[in-house]
């Protein structure tokens, strides 16, 4: 899950406080919080991430390793493998891994034709990591980079 | 985070120059700098781009500037008239603005766009007249614009008509909506796996960019926010 998707996910888990509420609690301007969730590239700095980690009751490292991962990274991987005869694996936030060939992708999802012939429409925000079959997962998780 | 005025001064720009570069009126820039008004999202983006900084580096609401002491408050200093020299001494030394080297994010994005266009790094030499490693931030930004324009030109005409959309597939949601429309037309059943690994099965009643509404076998309708969905299958009869 990219850093922006992860922040949206954390906010949803906290029952969706608005940006102003989080801003009041953390001191991070609401505009920055909004951009961090909506932009395709990483925004914010270490200080902001630490404040958010405290707010969401997480180890800061969990936000640090994801911070380098923007939505663009998955886009470029999907671009590389879509429409080609390339088998790709996607590790999902649910704990399962789906494998198949990417047929198309767009803003929110992508189509994965699995080996059994079924076509899964996978929501992009649920993808934790990915790889071409047989290669290491990207991006590496926090514990691997530490 | 820094005040807009401080960043502008650091970059050696006048309010008028920044207005010209960013497209934000000088009047509005002055208001933002005086801290009277919070910088809205659109203007923040334009100003950051014009100043070559990240949006988050600019304080949304600037601190009001500290007024200089009034003349009567200043200690009296004897005025010494500087001896006049030749014409040249009147001129200010020309400020040399050093533009920092390209950012890692710019390098990465350039490499990706080159890959998207099936070009290698030698193309940088041709387009920017310099190797990638020697570009500064401004040159990298110009190169990125050139590459984006190149991508735009390669795209079909129909997509160009909607200029507000990005050109990469990331900017559209029509594939999924088309897919769901086909599911509706074929009276298919949707098997949806949610984030918590639970499953919802039903026929599609309606859908939009953010939600899906299903009717289960007992006739009950449930609306699911797409954020709660992990993946789904359309099971056609």
Coordinates of N, CA, C and O in Angstrom, one line a residue, chain A:
Chain A
X1 N 0.8 -1.2 0.0 CA 0.0 0.0 0.0 C 0.9 1.2 0.0 O 1.8 1.3 0.8
X2 N 0.6 2.1 -0.9 CA 1.5 3.3 -1.0 C 1.2 4.2 0.2 O 0.3 4.0 1.0
X3 N 2.1 5.1 0.4 CA 2.0 6.0 1.7 C 0.7 6.7 1.7 O 0.1 6.8 2.7
X4 N 0.3 7.2 0.6 CA -1.0 8.0 0.6 C -2.2 7.1 0.9 O -3.1 7.4 1.7
X5 N -2.2 5.9 0.3 CA -3.3 5.0 0.5 C -3.3 4.5 2.0 O -4.3 4.3 2.6
X6 N -2.0 4.3 2.5 CA -1.9 3.8 3.9 C -2.5 4.9 4.9 O -3.2 4.5 5.8
X7 N -2.2 6.1 4.6 CA -2.7 7.2 5.5 C -4.2 7.3 5.4 O -4.9 7.5 6.4
X8 N -4.8 7.0 4.2 CA -6.3 7.0 4.1 C -6.8 5.8 4.9 O -7.9 5.9 5.5
X9 N -6.1 4.7 4.8 CA -6.5 3.5 5.5 C -6.5 3.7 7.0 O -7.5 3.4 7.7
X10 N -5.4 4.3 7.5 CA -5.3 4.6 8.9 C -6.4 5.5 9.4 O -7.0 5.3 10.5
X11 N -6.7 6.5 8.6 CA -7.8 7.5 8.9 C -9.1 6.7 9.0 O -10.0 7.0 9.9
X12 N -9.3 5.8 8.0 CA -10.6 5.1 8.0 C -10.7 4.2 9.2 O -11.8 4.1 9.8
X13 N -9.6 3.6 9.6 CA -9.6 2.7 10.8 C -9.9 3.5 12.1 O -10.5 3.0 13.0
X14 N -9.6 4.8 12.1 CA -9.9 5.7 13.2 C -11.3 6.3 13.1 O -11.5 7.3 13.7
X15 N -12.1 5.8 12.2 CA -13.4 6.2 12.0 C -13.5 7.5 11.3 O -14.4 8.4 11.6
X16 N -12.5 7.8 10.5 CA -12.6 8.9 9.6 C -12.6 10.3 10.1 O -13.5 11.1 9.8
X17 N -11.7 10.6 11.0 CA -11.6 12.0 11.5 C -11.3 13.0 10.3 O -10.5 12.5 9.4
X18 N -11.8 14.2 10.3 CA -11.4 15.1 9.2 C -10.0 15.7 9.4 O -9.4 15.6 10.5
X19 N -9.5 16.3 8.3 CA -8.2 16.8 8.4 C -8.0 17.8 9.4 O -6.9 17.9 10.1
X20 N -9.0 18.6 9.7 CA -8.9 19.7 10.7 C -8.7 19.1 12.1 O -7.9 19.6 12.9
X21 N -9.4 18.0 12.3 CA -9.3 17.3 13.6 C -7.9 16.8 13.8 O -7.3 17.0 14.9
X22 N -7.4 16.2 12.8 CA -6.0 15.6 12.9 C -5.0 16.7 13.0 O -4.1 16.6 13.8
X23 N -5.3 17.8 12.3 CA -4.4 19.0 12.3 C -4.3 19.5 13.7 O -3.2 19.9 14.2
X24 N -5.5 19.6 14.4 CA -5.5 20.2 15.7 C -4.8 19.3 16.7 O -4.1 19.7 17.6
X25 N -4.8 18.0 16.5 CA -4.2 17.0 17.4 C -2.7 16.9 17.1 O -1.9 16.6 18.1
X26 N -2.3 17.1 15.9 CA -0.8 16.9 15.6 C 0.0 18.2 15.3 O 1.2 18.1 15.4
X27 N -0.7 19.2 15.0 CA 0.0 20.5 14.6 C 0.4 20.5 13.2 O 1.0 21.4 12.7
X28 N 0.1 19.4 12.4 CA 0.4 19.4 11.0 C -0.7 20.1 10.2 O -1.9 19.8 10.4
X29 N -0.4 21.1 9.4 CA -1.5 21.8 8.7 C -2.4 20.9 7.9 O -1.9 19.9 7.3
X30 N -3.7 21.2 7.9 CA -4.7 20.3 7.2 C -4.4 20.2 5.7 O -4.6 19.1 5.2
X31 N -3.9 21.3 5.1 CA -3.6 21.2 3.7 C -2.5 20.2 3.4 O -2.6 19.5 2.4
X32 N -1.5 20.1 4.3 CA -0.4 19.1 4.1 C -1.0 17.7 4.2 O -0.7 16.8 3.4
X33 N -1.9 17.5 5.2 CA -2.4 16.2 5.4 C -3.2 15.7 4.2 O -3.1 14.6 3.7
X34 N -4.0 16.7 3.6 CA -4.8 16.4 2.5 C -3.9 16.0 1.3 O -4.1 15.0 0.6
X35 N -2.8 16.8 1.1 CA -1.9 16.5 0.0 C -1.2 15.1 0.2 O -1.0 14.4 -0.8
X36 N -0.9 14.8 1.4 CA -0.2 13.6 1.6 C -1.0 12.4 1.2 O -0.5 11.3 0.8
X37 N -2.4 12.5 1.4 CA -3.3 11.4 1.0 C -3.6 11.4 -0.5 O -3.9 10.4 -1.0
X38 N -3.5 12.6 -1.1 CA -4.1 12.7 -2.5 C -3.0 12.7 -3.5 O -3.3 12.4 -4.7
X39 N -1.8 13.1 -3.2 CA -0.8 13.2 -4.3 C -0.2 11.9 -4.6 O -0.2 11.0 -3.8
X40 N 0.3 11.8 -5.8 CA 0.9 10.6 -6.3 C 2.4 10.5 -5.9 O 3.0 9.5 -6.1
X41 N 3.0 11.6 -5.4 CA 4.4 11.5 -5.0 C 4.5 11.7 -3.5 O 3.6 12.3 -2.9
X42 N 5.6 11.3 -2.9 CA 5.7 11.4 -1.4 C 5.8 12.8 -1.0 O 6.5 13.6 -1.6
X43 N 5.0 13.2 0.1 CA 5.1 14.5 0.6 C 5.3 14.4 2.1 O 5.0 13.4 2.7
X44 N 5.7 15.5 2.7 CA 5.9 15.5 4.2 C 7.3 15.2 4.5 O 8.1 14.7 3.6
X45 N 7.7 15.4 5.7 CA 9.1 15.1 6.1 C 9.1 14.3 7.4 O 8.0 13.9 7.9
X46 N 10.3 14.0 7.9 CA 10.4 13.1 9.1 C 9.6 13.6 10.3 O 8.9 12.8 10.9
X47 N 9.6 14.9 10.5 CA 9.0 15.4 11.7 C 7.4 15.2 11.6 O 6.8 14.8 12.5
X48 N 6.9 15.4 10.4 CA 5.5 15.3 10.2 C 5.1 13.8 10.3 O 4.1 13.5 11.0
X49 N 5.9 12.9 9.8 CA 5.6 11.5 9.9 C 5.7 11.0 11.3 O 4.8 10.2 11.7
X50 N 6.6 11.6 12.1 CA 6.6 11.2 13.5 C 5.4 11.6 14.3 O 4.8 10.9 15.1
X51 N 4.9 12.8 13.9 CA 3.7 13.3 14.6 C 2.5 12.4 14.2 O 1.7 12.1 15.1
X52 N 2.4 12.0 13.0 CA 1.3 11.2 12.5 C 1.4 9.8 13.1 O 0.4 9.2 13.5
X53 N 2.6 9.3 13.3 CA 2.8 8.0 13.9 C 2.3 8.0 15.3 O 1.6 7.0 15.8
X54 N 2.5 9.1 16.0 CA 2.1 9.2 17.4 C 0.5 9.2 17.4 O -0.2 8.6 18.2
X55 N 0.0 10.0 16.5 CA -1.5 10.2 16.4 C -2.2 8.8 16.1 O -3.2 8.5 16.7
X56 N -1.6 8.1 15.2 CA -2.2 6.8 14.8 C -1.7 5.6 15.6 O -2.0 4.5 15.4
X57 N -0.8 5.9 16.6 CA -0.3 4.9 17.5 C 0.4 3.8 16.8 O 0.1 2.6 16.9
X58 N 1.4 4.2 16.0 CA 2.2 3.3 15.2 C 3.7 3.5 15.5 O 4.1 4.6 15.8
X59 N 4.5 2.5 15.2 CA 6.0 2.9 15.2 C 6.3 3.8 14.0 O 5.7 3.5 12.9
X60 N 7.1 4.8 14.2 CA 7.3 5.7 13.1 C 7.9 5.0 11.9 O 7.7 5.5 10.7
X61 N 8.7 4.0 12.1 CA 9.3 3.3 11.0 C 8.3 2.7 10.0 O 8.6 2.6 8.8
X62 N 7.1 2.4 10.5 CA 6.1 1.9 9.6 C 5.7 2.9 8.6 O 5.4 2.6 7.4
X63 N 5.7 4.2 9.0 CA 5.4 5.3 8.0 C 6.7 5.6 7.2 O 6.6 6.0 6.0
X64 N 7.9 5.5 7.8 CA 9.1 5.8 7.1 C 9.3 5.0 5.8 O 9.6 5.5 4.7
X65 N 9.2 3.6 6.0 CA 9.5 2.8 4.8 C 8.4 3.0 3.7 O 8.7 2.9 2.6
X66 N 7.2 3.2 4.2 CA 6.2 3.4 3.1 C 6.3 4.8 2.5 O 5.8 5.0 1.4
X67 N 6.9 5.7 3.2 CA 7.0 7.1 2.7 C 7.7 7.2 1.3 O 7.3 8.0 0.4
X68 N 8.6 6.3 1.1 CA 9.4 6.3 -0.2 C 8.5 5.7 -1.3 O 8.9 5.8 -2.5
X69 N 7.4 5.1 -0.9 CA 6.6 4.4 -1.9 C 5.4 5.3 -2.3 O 4.4 5.4 -1.5
X70 N 5.4 5.8 -3.5 CA 4.3 6.6 -3.9 C 3.4 5.7 -4.8 O 3.8 4.7 -5.2
X71 N 2.2 6.3 -5.2 CA 1.3 5.5 -6.1 C 2.0 5.3 -7.4 O 1.7 4.3 -8.1
X72 N 2.9 6.2 -7.8 CA 3.6 6.0 -9.1 C 4.3 4.7 -9.2 O 4.4 4.2 -10.3
X73 N 4.9 4.2 -8.1 CA 5.7 3.0 -8.2 C 4.9 1.8 -8.7 O 5.3 1.1 -9.6
X74 N 3.7 1.7 -8.2 CA 2.9 0.6 -8.6 C 2.4 0.9 -10.0 O 2.3 -0.1 -10.9
X75 N 2.1 2.1 -10.4 CA 1.7 2.5 -11.7 C 2.7 2.0 -12.7 O 2.4 1.4 -13.8
X76 N 4.0 2.3 -12.4 CA 5.0 1.9 -13.4 C 5.2 0.4 -13.5 O 5.5 -0.1 -14.6
X77 N 5.0 -0.3 -12.4 CA 5.1 -1.7 -12.5 C 4.0 -2.3 -13.3 O 4.2 -3.1 -14.2
X78 N 2.8 -1.7 -13.1 CA 1.6 -2.2 -13.9 C 1.8 -1.9 -15.3 O 1.4 -2.6 -16.2
X79 N 2.4 -0.7 -15.6 CA 2.6 -0.3 -17.0 C 3.6 -1.3 -17.7 O 3.4 -1.7 -18.8
X80 N 4.6 -1.7 -16.9 CA 5.6 -2.6 -17.5 C 5.0 -4.0 -17.8 O 5.3 -4.6 -18.8
X81 N 4.1 -4.5 -16.9 CA 3.6 -5.8 -17.1 C 2.2 -6.0 -17.8 O 1.9 -7.1 -18.2
X82 N 1.5 -4.8 -17.9 CA 0.2 -5.0 -18.4 C 0.2 -5.3 -19.9 O 1.0 -4.9 -20.7
X83 N -0.8 -6.2 -20.2 CA -0.9 -6.6 -21.6 C 0.2 -7.5 -22.1 O 0.2 -7.9 -23.3
X84 N 1.1 -7.9 -21.2 CA 2.2 -8.8 -21.6 C 2.0 -10.2 -21.0 O 1.3 -10.3 -20.0
X85 N 2.8 -11.1 -21.5 CA 2.7 -12.4 -21.0 C 3.6 -12.6 -19.8 O 4.5 -13.4 -19.9
X86 N 3.4 -11.7 -18.8 CA 4.3 -11.8 -17.7 C 3.5 -12.1 -16.4 O 2.5 -11.4 -16.2
X87 N 3.9 -13.1 -15.7 CA 3.2 -13.5 -14.5 C 3.7 -12.6 -13.4 O 4.9 -12.5 -13.2
X88 N 2.8 -12.0 -12.7 CA 3.2 -11.1 -11.5 C 2.4 -11.6 -10.3 O 1.3 -12.1 -10.3
X89 N 3.1 -11.4 -9.1 CA 2.5 -11.7 -7.8 C 2.2 -10.4 -7.1 O 3.1 -9.5 -7.1
X90 N 1.1 -10.3 -6.4 CA 0.7 -9.2 -5.6 C 0.4 -9.6 -4.2 O -0.5 -10.4 -4.0
X91 N 1.2 -9.1 -3.3 CA 0.9 -9.4 -1.9 C -0.1 -8.3 -1.4 O 0.1 -7.1 -1.5
X92 N -1.2 -8.8 -0.8 CA -2.3 -7.9 -0.4 C -2.3 -7.6 1.1 O -1.7 -8.4 1.9
X93 N -2.9 -6.6 1.5 CA -3.0 -6.2 2.9 C -3.9 -7.2 3.7 O -3.8 -7.3 4.9
X94 N -4.6 -8.0 2.9 CA -5.5 -9.0 3.6 C -4.6 -10.2 4.1 O -5.1 -11.1 4.8
X95 N -3.3 -10.3 3.6 CA -2.5 -11.4 4.0 C -2.3 -12.4 2.9 O -1.4 -13.2 2.9
X96 N -3.2 -12.3 1.8 CA -3.1 -13.3 0.8 C -2.2 -12.7 -0.4 O -2.0 -11.5 -0.5
X97 N -1.9 -13.6 -1.3 CA -1.1 -13.2 -2.5 C -1.9 -13.7 -3.7 O -2.3 -14.8 -3.8
X98 N -2.1 -12.8 -4.7 CA -2.7 -13.1 -5.9 C -1.7 -13.1 -7.0 O -0.8 -12.2 -7.1
X99 N -1.8 -14.1 -7.9 CA -0.8 -14.2 -9.0 C -1.6 -14.2 -10.4 O -2.7 -14.7 -10.4
X100 N -1.0 -13.6 -11.4 CA -1.7 -13.7 -12.7 C -1.0 -12.7 -13.6 O 0.0 -12.1 -13.4
X101 N -1.7 -12.5 -14.7 CA -1.3 -11.5 -15.8 C -2.1 -10.3 -15.8 O -3.4 -10.4 -15.8
X102 N -1.5 -9.1 -15.7 CA -2.3 -7.9 -15.7 C -2.9 -7.6 -17.0 O -2.1 -7.6 -18.0
X103 N -4.2 -7.4 -17.1 CA -4.8 -7.1 -18.4 C -5.0 -5.6 -18.6 O -4.7 -5.1 -19.7
X104 N -5.4 -4.9 -17.6 CA -5.5 -3.4 -17.7 C -5.4 -2.9 -16.3 O -5.5 -3.6 -15.3
X105 N -5.1 -1.6 -16.2 CA -5.2 -0.9 -14.9 C -5.6 0.5 -15.1 O -5.6 1.1 -16.2
X106 N -6.2 1.1 -14.0 CA -6.6 2.5 -14.1 C -6.4 3.1 -12.7 O -5.6 2.6 -11.9
X107 N -7.2 4.2 -12.5 CA -7.0 5.0 -11.3 C -7.1 4.2 -10.0 O -6.3 4.3 -9.1
X108 N -8.1 3.3 -9.9 CA -8.3 2.6 -8.6 C -8.1 1.1 -8.6 O -8.0 0.5 -7.5
X109 N -7.9 0.5 -9.7 CA -7.9 -1.0 -9.7 C -7.1 -1.5 -10.9 O -6.7 -0.7 -11.8
X110 N -6.9 -2.8 -10.9 CA -6.4 -3.5 -12.1 C -7.0 -4.9 -12.2 O -7.5 -5.4 -11.3
X111 N -6.9 -5.4 -13.5 CA -7.5 -6.7 -13.7 C -6.3 -7.7 -13.8 O -5.3 -7.5 -14.4
X112 N -6.5 -8.8 -13.1 CA -5.5 -9.8 -13.0 C -6.1 -11.2 -13.5 O -7.0 -11.7 -12.8
X113 N -5.6 -11.6 -14.6 CA -6.1 -12.9 -15.1 C -5.3 -14.0 -14.5 O -4.1 -14.1 -14.7
X114 N -6.0 -14.8 -13.6 CA -5.3 -15.8 -12.9 C -5.1 -17.1 -13.7 O -5.7 -17.3 -14.7
X115 N -4.2 -17.9 -13.2 CA -3.9 -19.2 -13.9 C -5.1 -20.0 -14.1 O -5.2 -20.8 -15.1
X116 N -6.1 -20.0 -13.2 CA -7.3 -20.8 -13.3 C -8.3 -20.2 -14.2 O -9.4 -20.7 -14.4
X117 N -7.9 -19.1 -14.9 CA -8.8 -18.5 -15.9 C -9.8 -17.4 -15.3 O -10.5 -16.8 -16.1
X118 N -9.8 -17.3 -14.0 CA -10.7 -16.3 -13.4 C -10.0 -14.9 -13.5 O -8.8 -14.8 -13.3
X119 N -10.8 -13.9 -13.6 CA -10.3 -12.5 -13.7 C -10.7 -11.8 -12.4 O -11.8 -11.6 -12.1
X120 N -9.6 -11.4 -11.6 CA -9.9 -10.7 -10.4 C -9.6 -9.2 -10.6 O -8.7 -8.8 -11.3
X121 N -10.6 -8.4 -10.1 CA -10.4 -7.0 -10.2 C -9.8 -6.6 -8.8 O -10.6 -6.6 -7.8
X122 N -8.6 -6.2 -8.8 CA -7.9 -5.9 -7.5 C -7.9 -4.4 -7.3 O -7.5 -3.7 -8.2
X123 N -8.2 -4.0 -6.1 CA -8.2 -2.6 -5.8 C -6.7 -2.2 -5.5 O -6.1 -2.9 -4.7
X124 N -6.2 -1.2 -6.1 CA -4.8 -0.8 -6.0 C -4.4 -0.6 -4.5 O -3.3 -0.9 -4.1
X125 N -5.3 0.0 -3.7 CA -4.9 0.4 -2.4 C -4.7 -0.8 -1.5 O -4.1 -0.7 -0.4
X126 N -5.1 -2.0 -1.9 CA -4.9 -3.2 -1.1 C -3.6 -3.8 -1.3 O -3.1 -4.7 -0.6
X127 N -2.9 -3.4 -2.4 CA -1.6 -4.1 -2.7 C -0.5 -3.6 -1.8 O -0.2 -2.4 -1.7
X128 N 0.1 -4.5 -1.1 CA 1.2 -4.1 -0.2 C 2.5 -4.1 -1.0 O 3.3 -3.1 -1.0
X129 N 2.8 -5.2 -1.7 CA 4.0 -5.3 -2.5 C 3.8 -6.1 -3.7 O 2.7 -6.8 -3.9
X130 N 4.7 -6.1 -4.7 CA 4.5 -6.8 -5.9 C 5.9 -7.3 -6.5 O 6.9 -6.9 -6.0
X131 N 5.8 -8.2 -7.4 CA 7.0 -8.7 -8.1 C 6.6 -9.4 -9.4 O 5.5 -9.9 -9.5
X132 N 7.6 -9.5 -10.3 CA 7.5 -10.4 -11.4 C 7.7 -11.8 -10.8 O 8.6 -11.9 -9.9
X133 N 7.0 -12.8 -11.2 CA 7.1 -14.1 -10.6 C 8.6 -14.5 -10.6 O 9.3 -14.4 -11.6
X134 N 9.0 -15.0 -9.5 CA 10.4 -15.5 -9.4 C 11.4 -14.4 -8.9 O 12.6 -14.7 -8.7
X135 N 11.0 -13.2 -8.9 CA 11.9 -12.1 -8.5 C 11.5 -11.6 -7.1 O 10.4 -11.9 -6.6
X136 N 12.4 -10.9 -6.4 CA 12.1 -10.4 -5.0 C 11.0 -9.4 -5.1 O 10.8 -8.7 -6.0
X137 N 10.2 -9.3 -3.9 CA 9.1 -8.4 -3.8 C 9.7 -6.9 -3.8 O 10.8 -6.7 -3.2
X138 N 8.9 -6.0 -4.3 CA 9.2 -4.6 -4.2 C 8.0 -3.8 -3.8 O 6.9 -4.2 -4.2
X139 N 8.1 -2.8 -3.0 CA 9.3 -2.4 -2.3 C 9.5 -3.3 -1.1 O 8.6 -3.9 -0.6
X140 N 10.8 -3.4 -0.6 CA 11.0 -4.2 0.6 C 10.3 -3.7 1.8 O 10.1 -2.5 1.9
X141 N 9.8 -4.5 2.6 CA 9.1 -4.1 3.8 C 10.1 -3.5 4.8 O 11.3 -3.7 4.7
X142 N 9.6 -2.8 5.8 CA 10.4 -2.0 6.7 C 11.4 -2.9 7.4 O 12.6 -2.5 7.5
X143 N 11.0 -4.1 7.9 CA 11.9 -4.9 8.6 C 13.1 -5.4 7.8 O 14.2 -5.6 8.3
X144 N 12.9 -5.4 6.5 CA 14.0 -5.9 5.6 C 15.0 -4.8 5.3 O 16.1 -5.0 5.1
X145 N 14.5 -3.6 5.3 CA 15.4 -2.4 5.0 C 16.1 -2.0 6.3 O 17.2 -1.4 6.2
X146 N 15.6 -2.3 7.5 CA 16.2 -1.8 8.7 C 17.5 -2.4 8.9 O 17.8 -3.5 8.5

